[in-house]
Structure formats: C-alpha cells, structure tokens
PDB file of C-alpha atoms and ligand atoms in Angstrom:
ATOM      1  CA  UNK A1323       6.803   7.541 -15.450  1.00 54.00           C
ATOM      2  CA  UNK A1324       5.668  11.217 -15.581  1.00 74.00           C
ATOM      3  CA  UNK A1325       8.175  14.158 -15.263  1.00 96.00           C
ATOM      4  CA  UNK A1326       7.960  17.236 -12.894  1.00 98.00           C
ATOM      5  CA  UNK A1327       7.166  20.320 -13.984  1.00 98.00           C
ATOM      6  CA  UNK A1328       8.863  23.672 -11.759  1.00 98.00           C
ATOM      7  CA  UNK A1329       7.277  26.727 -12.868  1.00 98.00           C
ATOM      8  CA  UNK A1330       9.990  29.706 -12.572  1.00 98.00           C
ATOM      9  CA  UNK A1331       8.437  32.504  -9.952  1.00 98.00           C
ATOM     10  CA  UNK A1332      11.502  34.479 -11.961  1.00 98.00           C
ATOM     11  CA  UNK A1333       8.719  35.059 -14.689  1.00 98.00           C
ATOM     12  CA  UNK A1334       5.502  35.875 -12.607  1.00 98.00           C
ATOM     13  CA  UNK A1335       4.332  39.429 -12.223  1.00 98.00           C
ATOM     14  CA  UNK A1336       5.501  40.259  -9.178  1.00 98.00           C
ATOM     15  CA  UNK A1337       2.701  42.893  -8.662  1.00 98.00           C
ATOM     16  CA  UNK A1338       0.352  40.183  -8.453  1.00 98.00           C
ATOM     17  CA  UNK A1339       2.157  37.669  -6.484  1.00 98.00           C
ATOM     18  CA  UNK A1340      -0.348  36.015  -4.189  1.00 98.00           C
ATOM     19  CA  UNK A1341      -2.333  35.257  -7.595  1.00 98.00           C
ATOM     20  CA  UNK A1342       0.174  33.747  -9.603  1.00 98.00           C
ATOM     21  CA  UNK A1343       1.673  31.673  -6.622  1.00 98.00           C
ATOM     22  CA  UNK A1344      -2.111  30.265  -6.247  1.00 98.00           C
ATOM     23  CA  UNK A1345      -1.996  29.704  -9.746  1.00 98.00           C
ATOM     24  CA  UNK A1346       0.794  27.270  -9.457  1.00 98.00           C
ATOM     25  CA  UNK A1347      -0.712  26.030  -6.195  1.00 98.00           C
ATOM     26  CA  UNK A1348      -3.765  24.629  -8.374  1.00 98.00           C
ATOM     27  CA  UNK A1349      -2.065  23.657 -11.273  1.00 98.00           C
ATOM     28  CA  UNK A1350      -0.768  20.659 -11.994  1.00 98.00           C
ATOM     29  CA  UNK A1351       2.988  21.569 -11.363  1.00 98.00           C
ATOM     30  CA  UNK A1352       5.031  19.899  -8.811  1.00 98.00           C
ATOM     31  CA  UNK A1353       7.692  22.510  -7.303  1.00 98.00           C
ATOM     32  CA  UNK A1354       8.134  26.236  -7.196  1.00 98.00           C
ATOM     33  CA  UNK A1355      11.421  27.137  -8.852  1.00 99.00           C
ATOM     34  CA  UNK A1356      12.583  30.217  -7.236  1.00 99.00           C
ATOM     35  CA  UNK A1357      16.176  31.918  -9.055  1.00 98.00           C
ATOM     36  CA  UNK A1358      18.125  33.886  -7.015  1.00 98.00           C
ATOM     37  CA  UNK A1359      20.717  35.678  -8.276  1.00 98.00           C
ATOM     38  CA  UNK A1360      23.272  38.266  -7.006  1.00 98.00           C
ATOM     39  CA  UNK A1361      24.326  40.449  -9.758  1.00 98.00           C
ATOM     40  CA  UNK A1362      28.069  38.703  -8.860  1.00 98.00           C
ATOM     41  CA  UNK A1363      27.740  35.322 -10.144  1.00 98.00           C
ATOM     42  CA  UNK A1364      25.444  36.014 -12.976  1.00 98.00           C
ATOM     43  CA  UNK A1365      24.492  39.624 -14.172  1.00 98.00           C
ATOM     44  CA  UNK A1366      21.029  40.227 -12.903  1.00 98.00           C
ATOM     45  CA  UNK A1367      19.782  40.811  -8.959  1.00 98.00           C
ATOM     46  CA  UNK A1368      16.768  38.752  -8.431  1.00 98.00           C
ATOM     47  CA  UNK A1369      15.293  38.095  -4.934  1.00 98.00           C
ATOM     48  CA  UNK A1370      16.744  37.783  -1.239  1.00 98.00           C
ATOM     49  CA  UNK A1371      15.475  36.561   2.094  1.00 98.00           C
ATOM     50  CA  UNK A1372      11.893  38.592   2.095  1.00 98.00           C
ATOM     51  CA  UNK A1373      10.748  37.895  -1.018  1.00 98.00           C
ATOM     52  CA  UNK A1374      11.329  34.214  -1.060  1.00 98.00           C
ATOM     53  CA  UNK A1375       9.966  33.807   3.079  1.00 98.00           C
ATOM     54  CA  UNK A1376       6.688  35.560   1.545  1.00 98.00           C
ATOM     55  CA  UNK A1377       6.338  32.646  -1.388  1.00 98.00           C
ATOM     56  CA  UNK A1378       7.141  30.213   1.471  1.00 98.00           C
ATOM     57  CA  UNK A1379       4.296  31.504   2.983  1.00 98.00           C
ATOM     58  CA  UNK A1380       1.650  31.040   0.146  1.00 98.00           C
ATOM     59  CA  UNK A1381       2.627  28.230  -1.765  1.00 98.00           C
ATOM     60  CA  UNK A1382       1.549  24.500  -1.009  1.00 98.00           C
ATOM     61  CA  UNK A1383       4.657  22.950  -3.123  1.00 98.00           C
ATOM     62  CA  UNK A1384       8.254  22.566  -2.213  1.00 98.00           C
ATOM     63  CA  UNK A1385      10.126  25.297  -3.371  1.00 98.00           C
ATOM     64  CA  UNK A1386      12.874  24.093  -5.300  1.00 99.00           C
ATOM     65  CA  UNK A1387      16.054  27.308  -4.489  1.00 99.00           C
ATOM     66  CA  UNK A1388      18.197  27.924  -7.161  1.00 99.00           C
ATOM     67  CA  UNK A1389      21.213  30.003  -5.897  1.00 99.00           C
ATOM     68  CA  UNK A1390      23.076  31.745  -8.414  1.00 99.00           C
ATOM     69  CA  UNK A1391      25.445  33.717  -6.039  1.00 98.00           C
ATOM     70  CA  UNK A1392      29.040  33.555  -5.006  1.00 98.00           C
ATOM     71  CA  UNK A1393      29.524  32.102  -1.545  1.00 98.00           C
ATOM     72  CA  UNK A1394      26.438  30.702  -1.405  1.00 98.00           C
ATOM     73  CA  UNK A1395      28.013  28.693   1.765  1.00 98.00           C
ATOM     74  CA  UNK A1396      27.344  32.072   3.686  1.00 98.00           C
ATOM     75  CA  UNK A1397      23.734  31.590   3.906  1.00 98.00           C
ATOM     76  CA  UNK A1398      22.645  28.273   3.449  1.00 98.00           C
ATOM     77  CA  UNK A1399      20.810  27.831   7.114  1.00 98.00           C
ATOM     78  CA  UNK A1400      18.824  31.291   6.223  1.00 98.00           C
ATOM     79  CA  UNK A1401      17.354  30.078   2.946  1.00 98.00           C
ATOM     80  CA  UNK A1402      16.197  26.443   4.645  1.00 98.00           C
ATOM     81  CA  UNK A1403      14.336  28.706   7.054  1.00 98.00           C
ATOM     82  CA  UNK A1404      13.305  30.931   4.329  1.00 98.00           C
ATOM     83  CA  UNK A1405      11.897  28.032   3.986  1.00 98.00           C
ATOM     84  CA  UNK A1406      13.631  26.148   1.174  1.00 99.00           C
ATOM     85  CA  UNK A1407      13.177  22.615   0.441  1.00 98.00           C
ATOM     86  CA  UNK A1408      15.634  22.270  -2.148  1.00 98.00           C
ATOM     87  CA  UNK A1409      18.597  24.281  -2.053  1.00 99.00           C
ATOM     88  CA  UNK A1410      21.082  23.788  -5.348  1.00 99.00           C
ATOM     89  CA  UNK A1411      24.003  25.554  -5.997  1.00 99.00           C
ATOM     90  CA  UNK A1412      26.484  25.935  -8.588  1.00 99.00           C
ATOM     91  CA  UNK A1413      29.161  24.426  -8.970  1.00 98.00           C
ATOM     92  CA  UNK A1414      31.230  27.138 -10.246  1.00 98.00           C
ATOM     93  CA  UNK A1415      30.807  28.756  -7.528  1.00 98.00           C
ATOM     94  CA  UNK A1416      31.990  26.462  -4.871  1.00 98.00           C
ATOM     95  CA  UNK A1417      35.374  25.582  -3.857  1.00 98.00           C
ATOM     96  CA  UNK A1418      34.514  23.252  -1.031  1.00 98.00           C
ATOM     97  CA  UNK A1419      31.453  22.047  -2.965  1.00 98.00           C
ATOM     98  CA  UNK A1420      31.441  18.531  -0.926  1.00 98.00           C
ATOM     99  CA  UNK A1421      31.371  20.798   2.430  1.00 98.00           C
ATOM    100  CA  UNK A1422      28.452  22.510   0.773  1.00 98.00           C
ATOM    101  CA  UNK A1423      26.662  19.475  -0.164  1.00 98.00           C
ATOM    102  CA  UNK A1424      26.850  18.264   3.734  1.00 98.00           C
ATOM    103  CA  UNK A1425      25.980  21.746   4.842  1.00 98.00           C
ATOM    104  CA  UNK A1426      22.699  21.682   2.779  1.00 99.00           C
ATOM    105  CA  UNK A1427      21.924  18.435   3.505  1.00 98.00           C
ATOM    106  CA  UNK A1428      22.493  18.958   7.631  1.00 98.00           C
ATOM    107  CA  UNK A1429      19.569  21.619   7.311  1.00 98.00           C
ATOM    108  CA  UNK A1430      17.517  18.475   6.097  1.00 98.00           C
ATOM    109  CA  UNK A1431      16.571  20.378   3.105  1.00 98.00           C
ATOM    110  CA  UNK A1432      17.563  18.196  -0.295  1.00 98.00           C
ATOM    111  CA  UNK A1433      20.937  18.966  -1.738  1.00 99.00           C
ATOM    112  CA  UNK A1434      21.105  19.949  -5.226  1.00 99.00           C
ATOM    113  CA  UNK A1435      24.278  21.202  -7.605  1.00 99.00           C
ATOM    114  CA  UNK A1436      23.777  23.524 -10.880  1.00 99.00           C
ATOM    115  CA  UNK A1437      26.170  23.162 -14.143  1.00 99.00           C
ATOM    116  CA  UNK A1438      26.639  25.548 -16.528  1.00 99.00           C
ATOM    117  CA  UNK A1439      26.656  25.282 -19.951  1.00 98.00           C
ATOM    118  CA  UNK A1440      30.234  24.923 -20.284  1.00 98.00           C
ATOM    119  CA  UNK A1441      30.803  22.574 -17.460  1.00 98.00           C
ATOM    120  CA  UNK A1442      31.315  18.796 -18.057  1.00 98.00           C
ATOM    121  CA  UNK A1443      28.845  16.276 -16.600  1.00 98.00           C
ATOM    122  CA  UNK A1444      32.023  14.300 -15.755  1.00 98.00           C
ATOM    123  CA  UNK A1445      33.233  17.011 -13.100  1.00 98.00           C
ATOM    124  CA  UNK A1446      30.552  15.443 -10.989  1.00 98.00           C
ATOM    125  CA  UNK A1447      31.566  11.922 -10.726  1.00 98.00           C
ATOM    126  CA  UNK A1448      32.943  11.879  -6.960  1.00 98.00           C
ATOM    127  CA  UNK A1449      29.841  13.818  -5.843  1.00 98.00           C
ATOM    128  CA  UNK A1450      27.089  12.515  -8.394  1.00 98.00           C
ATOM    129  CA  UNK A1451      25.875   9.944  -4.975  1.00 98.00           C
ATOM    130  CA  UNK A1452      25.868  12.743  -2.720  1.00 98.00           C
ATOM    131  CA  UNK A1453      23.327  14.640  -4.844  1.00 98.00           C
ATOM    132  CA  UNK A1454      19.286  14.647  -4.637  1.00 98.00           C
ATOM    133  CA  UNK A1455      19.777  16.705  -7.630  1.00 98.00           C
ATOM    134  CA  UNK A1456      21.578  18.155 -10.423  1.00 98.00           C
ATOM    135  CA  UNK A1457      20.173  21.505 -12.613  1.00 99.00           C
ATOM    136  CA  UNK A1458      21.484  20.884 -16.241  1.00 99.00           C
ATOM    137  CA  UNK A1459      21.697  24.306 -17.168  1.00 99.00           C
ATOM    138  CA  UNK A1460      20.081  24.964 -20.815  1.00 98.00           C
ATOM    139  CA  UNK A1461      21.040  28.534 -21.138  1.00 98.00           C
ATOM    140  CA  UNK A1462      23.643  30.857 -19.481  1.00 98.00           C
ATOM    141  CA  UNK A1463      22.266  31.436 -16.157  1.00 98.00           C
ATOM    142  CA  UNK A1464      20.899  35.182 -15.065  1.00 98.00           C
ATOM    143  CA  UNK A1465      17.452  35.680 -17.561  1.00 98.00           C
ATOM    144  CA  UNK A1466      14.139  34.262 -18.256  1.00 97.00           C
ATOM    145  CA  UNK A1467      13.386  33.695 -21.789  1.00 97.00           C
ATOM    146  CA  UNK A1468      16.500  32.575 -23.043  1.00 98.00           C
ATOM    147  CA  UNK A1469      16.738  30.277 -26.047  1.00 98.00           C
ATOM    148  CA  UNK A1470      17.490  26.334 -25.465  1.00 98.00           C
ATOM    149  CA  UNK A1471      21.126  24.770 -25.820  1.00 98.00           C
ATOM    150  CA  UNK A1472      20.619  22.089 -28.276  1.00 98.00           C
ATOM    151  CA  UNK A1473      24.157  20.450 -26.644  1.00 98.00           C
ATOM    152  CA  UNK A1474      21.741  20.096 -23.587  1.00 98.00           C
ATOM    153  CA  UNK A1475      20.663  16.534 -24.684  1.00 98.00           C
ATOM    154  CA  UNK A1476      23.996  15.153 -25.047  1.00 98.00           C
ATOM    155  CA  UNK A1477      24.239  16.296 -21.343  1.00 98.00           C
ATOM    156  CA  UNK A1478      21.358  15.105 -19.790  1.00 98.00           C
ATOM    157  CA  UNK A1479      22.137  11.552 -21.982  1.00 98.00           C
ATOM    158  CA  UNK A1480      25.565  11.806 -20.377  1.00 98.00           C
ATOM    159  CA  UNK A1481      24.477  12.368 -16.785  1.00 98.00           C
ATOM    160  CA  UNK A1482      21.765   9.789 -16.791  1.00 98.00           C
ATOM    161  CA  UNK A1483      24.215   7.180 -17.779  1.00 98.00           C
ATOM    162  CA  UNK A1484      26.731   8.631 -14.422  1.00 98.00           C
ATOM    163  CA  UNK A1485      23.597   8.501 -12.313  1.00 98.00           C
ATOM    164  CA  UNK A1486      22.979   4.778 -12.922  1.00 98.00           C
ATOM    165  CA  UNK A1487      26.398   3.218 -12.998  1.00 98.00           C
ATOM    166  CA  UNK A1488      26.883   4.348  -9.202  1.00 98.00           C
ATOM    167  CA  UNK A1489      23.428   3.683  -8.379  1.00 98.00           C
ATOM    168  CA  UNK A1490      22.328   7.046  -7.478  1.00 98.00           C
ATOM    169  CA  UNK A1491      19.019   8.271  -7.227  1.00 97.00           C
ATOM    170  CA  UNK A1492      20.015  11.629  -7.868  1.00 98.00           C
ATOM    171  CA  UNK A1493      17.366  13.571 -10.092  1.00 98.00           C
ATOM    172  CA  UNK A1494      17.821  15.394 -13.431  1.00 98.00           C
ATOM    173  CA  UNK A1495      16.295  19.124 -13.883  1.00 98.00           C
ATOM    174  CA  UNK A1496      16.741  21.033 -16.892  1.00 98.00           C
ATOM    175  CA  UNK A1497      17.071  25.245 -16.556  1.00 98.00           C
ATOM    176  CA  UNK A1498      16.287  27.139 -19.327  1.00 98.00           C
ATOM    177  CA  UNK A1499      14.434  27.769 -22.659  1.00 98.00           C
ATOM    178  CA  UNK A1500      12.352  24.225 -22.105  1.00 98.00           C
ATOM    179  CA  UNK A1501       9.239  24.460 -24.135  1.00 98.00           C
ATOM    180  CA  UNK A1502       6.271  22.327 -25.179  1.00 98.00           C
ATOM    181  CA  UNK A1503       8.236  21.124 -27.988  1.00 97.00           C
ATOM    182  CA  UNK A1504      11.113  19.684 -26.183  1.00 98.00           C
ATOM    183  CA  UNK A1505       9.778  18.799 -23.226  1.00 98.00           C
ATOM    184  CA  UNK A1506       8.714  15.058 -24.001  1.00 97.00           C
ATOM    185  CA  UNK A1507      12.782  14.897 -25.503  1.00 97.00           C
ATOM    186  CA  UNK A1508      14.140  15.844 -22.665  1.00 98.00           C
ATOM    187  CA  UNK A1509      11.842  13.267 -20.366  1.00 97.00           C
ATOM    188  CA  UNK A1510      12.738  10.693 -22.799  1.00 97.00           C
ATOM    189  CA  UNK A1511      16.830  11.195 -22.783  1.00 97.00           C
ATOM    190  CA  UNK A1512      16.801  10.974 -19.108  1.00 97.00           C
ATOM    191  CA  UNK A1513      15.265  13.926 -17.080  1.00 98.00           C
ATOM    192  CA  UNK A1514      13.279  13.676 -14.052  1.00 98.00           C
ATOM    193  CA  UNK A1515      12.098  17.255 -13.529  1.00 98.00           C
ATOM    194  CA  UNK A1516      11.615  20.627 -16.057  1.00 98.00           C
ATOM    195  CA  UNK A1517      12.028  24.045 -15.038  1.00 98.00           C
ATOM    196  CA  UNK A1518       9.697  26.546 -17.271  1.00 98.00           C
ATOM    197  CA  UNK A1519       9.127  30.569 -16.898  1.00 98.00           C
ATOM    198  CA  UNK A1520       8.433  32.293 -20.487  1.00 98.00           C
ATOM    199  CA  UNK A1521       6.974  29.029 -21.338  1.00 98.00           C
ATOM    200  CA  UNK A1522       4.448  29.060 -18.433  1.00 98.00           C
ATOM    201  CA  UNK A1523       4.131  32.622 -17.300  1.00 98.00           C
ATOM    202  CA  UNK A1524       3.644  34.275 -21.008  1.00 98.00           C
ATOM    203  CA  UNK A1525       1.434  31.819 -22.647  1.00 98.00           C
ATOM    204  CA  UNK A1526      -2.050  33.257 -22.334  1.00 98.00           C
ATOM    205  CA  UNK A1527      -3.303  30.506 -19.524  1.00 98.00           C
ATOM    206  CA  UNK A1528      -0.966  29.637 -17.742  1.00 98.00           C
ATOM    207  CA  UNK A1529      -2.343  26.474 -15.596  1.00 98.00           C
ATOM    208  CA  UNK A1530      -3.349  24.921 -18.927  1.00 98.00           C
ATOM    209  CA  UNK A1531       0.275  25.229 -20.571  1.00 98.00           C
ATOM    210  CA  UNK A1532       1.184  23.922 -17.346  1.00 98.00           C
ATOM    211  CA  UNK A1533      -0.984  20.854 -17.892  1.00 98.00           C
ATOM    212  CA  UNK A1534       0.315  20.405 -21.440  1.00 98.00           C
ATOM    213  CA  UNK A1535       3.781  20.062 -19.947  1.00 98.00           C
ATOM    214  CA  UNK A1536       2.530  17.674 -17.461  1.00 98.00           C
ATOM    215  CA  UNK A1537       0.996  15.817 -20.187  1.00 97.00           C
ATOM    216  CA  UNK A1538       4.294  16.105 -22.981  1.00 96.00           C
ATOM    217  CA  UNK A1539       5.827  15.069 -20.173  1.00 95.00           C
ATOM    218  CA  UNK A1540       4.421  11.674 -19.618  1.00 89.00           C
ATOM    219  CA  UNK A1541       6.917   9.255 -20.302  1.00 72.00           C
ATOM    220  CA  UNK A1542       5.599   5.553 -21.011  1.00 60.00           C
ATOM    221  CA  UNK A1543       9.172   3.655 -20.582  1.00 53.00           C
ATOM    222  CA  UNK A1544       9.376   0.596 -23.818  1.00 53.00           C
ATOM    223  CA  UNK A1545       8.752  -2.122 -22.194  1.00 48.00           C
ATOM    224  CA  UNK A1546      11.934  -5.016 -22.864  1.00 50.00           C
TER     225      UNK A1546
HETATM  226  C1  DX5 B1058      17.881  31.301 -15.638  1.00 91.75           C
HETATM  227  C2  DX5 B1058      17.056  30.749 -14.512  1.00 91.75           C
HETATM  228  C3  DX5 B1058      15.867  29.986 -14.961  1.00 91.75           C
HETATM  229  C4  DX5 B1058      14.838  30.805 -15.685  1.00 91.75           C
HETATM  230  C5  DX5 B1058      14.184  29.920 -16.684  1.00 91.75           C
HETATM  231  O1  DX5 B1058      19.042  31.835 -15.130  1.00 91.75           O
HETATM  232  O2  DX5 B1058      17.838  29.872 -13.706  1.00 91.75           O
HETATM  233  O3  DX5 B1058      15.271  29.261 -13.897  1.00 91.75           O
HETATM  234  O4  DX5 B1058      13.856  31.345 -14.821  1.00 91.75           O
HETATM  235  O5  DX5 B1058      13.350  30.685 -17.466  1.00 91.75           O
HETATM  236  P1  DX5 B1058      12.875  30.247 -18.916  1.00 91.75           P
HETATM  237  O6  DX5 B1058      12.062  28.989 -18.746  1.00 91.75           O
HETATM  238  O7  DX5 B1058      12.076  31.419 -19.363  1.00 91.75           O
HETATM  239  O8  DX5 B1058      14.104  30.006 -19.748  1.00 91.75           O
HETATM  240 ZN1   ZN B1059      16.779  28.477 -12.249  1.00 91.75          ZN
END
C-alpha cells in the first residue's frame, strides 16, 4: 500500500503561483492541501474565497481544505464551490460538529475533522464512521515549518485501532512538521495520507522531494 502525499500551498511562493501549482500538478503528489486560517481560531490570516477559487482553477488534484476558522458552518457551501473536494474542520471549533459533518457531506464534497494536539483520539468515537477523514494534527495549528510532535504516533496508533473496530474507512492525514525521516513511521503506524510544506516547498527541487516522500512512503504490509 503506498501513502498520499498533500503538498501545503501554505508554503509556495505566492508570487509565482501558477508555477508552483503546476509543479504539484506534475509531481507525484496526490492532493493539494490548502490551510485556511482566520487569525480567530489560530493566530495567522491565510487565504479566503479568491485565492483558493484561483488554485481550483489550475490544479488537476483534489484540493484537500483545511479550515482553521471559527464557525466554519457559515461557509461551508462557498468553499465546495470554491471548489473544494475535501473540506475538514476542527473539531474545536464546532459545537454541532455532527450537523457539520452532514452539511459537508450534502455538498458531496468528502467530510473531514481536524484534532489538535491536545485533543484525544477518543473524542471521536460516535463520529469516527461518519468521517472520510481525520487531520492528526502534528504541531499547533497556524504556521508552516513547525517542528513534529513526537506524541503524534501514539495518536495515529490510537486512531487506526478506532477506525477498524467500527469498520470505518475513514482515512488518516498527518499536519505538520512531517519530513523524509518520519514519513515511512508514520505510513507504517497507520496513516493513509501526509501533509508536507517546509519539507516540499524549501528543499531545493521540490517535485523530487516530493517523489522521495512518495517513495518513503511505500508501505509493503508483512504478510501473516
Ligand atoms: C499548520 C498547517 C499545515 C502546514 C504544514 O497549521 O495546517 O498544513 O502548512 O506545514 P509544514 O509541513 O511546514 O509543517
Ligand atoms: Zn493544514
């Protein structure tokens, strides 16, 4: 089984967008990770509506929405025709996050939830089968560039075992500080997808350290 691989737009230069969004549309990767963030829920203001419509435009691969913003139940119809096709949100910042869930999934994009660092995998076990996907978050949300969680593993380990005693298909993506060192770890204790920005974005070719991802993670499951 091979993991994904979601370069973060978050790290691109932005003056050359159309570039690095064909970069990604050549590479190897899978998704487009796009962060946006309000300077509310996290403290950093990131991209709205326009910016994210524009990548829409130009890139060939899903783009996989990460909403860091309060209320994120206000806008969930404008980002599908922003033209998300995975729209995740966190889930400390939803009261009515079932209601949310539906919401997303009524737009027919696929339905995602975020968890902080500080939030237990076991808050999700009367939602984990109404998931597509959950973001294990590996840093504090609101910056590129931030160093790993170690505690992340224990997570992910945690999760995966949720995910398969209700049968879910739900997949695992890890957010934040994933390198080419840990990426085969974290596709062996159980994720499905990795997110990567200062990784990708400031190594000095980009599509190849996106190929070396693809390739650390390659996961040959032991056969019994
Ligand atoms: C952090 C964002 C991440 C970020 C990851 O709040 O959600 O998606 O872009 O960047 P790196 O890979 O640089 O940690
Ligand atoms: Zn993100």
């Amino acid at each position: 089984m091979s993991g994904l691989i979601a370069p973060s737009i978050l790290s691109a230069d932005f003056t050359r967008l159309r570039e690095e969004v064909d970069m990604i549309n050549h590479s190897e990767a899978d998704w487009f990770h796009v962060d946006v963030m309000d300077g509310v829920f996290v403290p950093n203001i990131t991209m709205g509506f326009l910016v994210v419509k524009a990548i829409a435009r130009m890139a060939t691969k899903p783009l996989d929405v990460h909403l860091m913003t309060v209320h994120p139940e206000h806008y969930i119809q404008q980002w599908r025709d922003a033209g998300a096709q995975h729209i995740t949100v966190h889930y400390e910042a939803c009261t009515h996050l079932h209601r949310v869930i539906q919401q997303i999934k009524l737009t027919g994009a696929k339905a995602g939830v975020a968890i902080n660092p500080h939030t237990p995998v076991s808050l999700l076990k009367d939602i984990i089968s109404d998931l597509d996907i959950v973001i294990v978050m590996s840093v504090n949300p609101g910056f590129g560039g931030q160093a790993f969680i170690p505690h992340t593993f224990k997570k992910v380990s945690e999760l995966s075992d949720l995910i398969h005693s209700q049968n879910a298909s739900t997949l695992i993506e890890i957010d934040g500080g994933v390198t080419l060192e840990n990426a085969t770890m974290l596709i062996e204790t159980g994720a499905d997808s990795l997110v990567a920005g200062n990784t990708v974005f400031n190594s000095p070719n980009p599509t190849e350290t996106i190929r070396l991802l693809k390739k650390a993670a390659k996961h040959n499951k032991p056969t019994l």
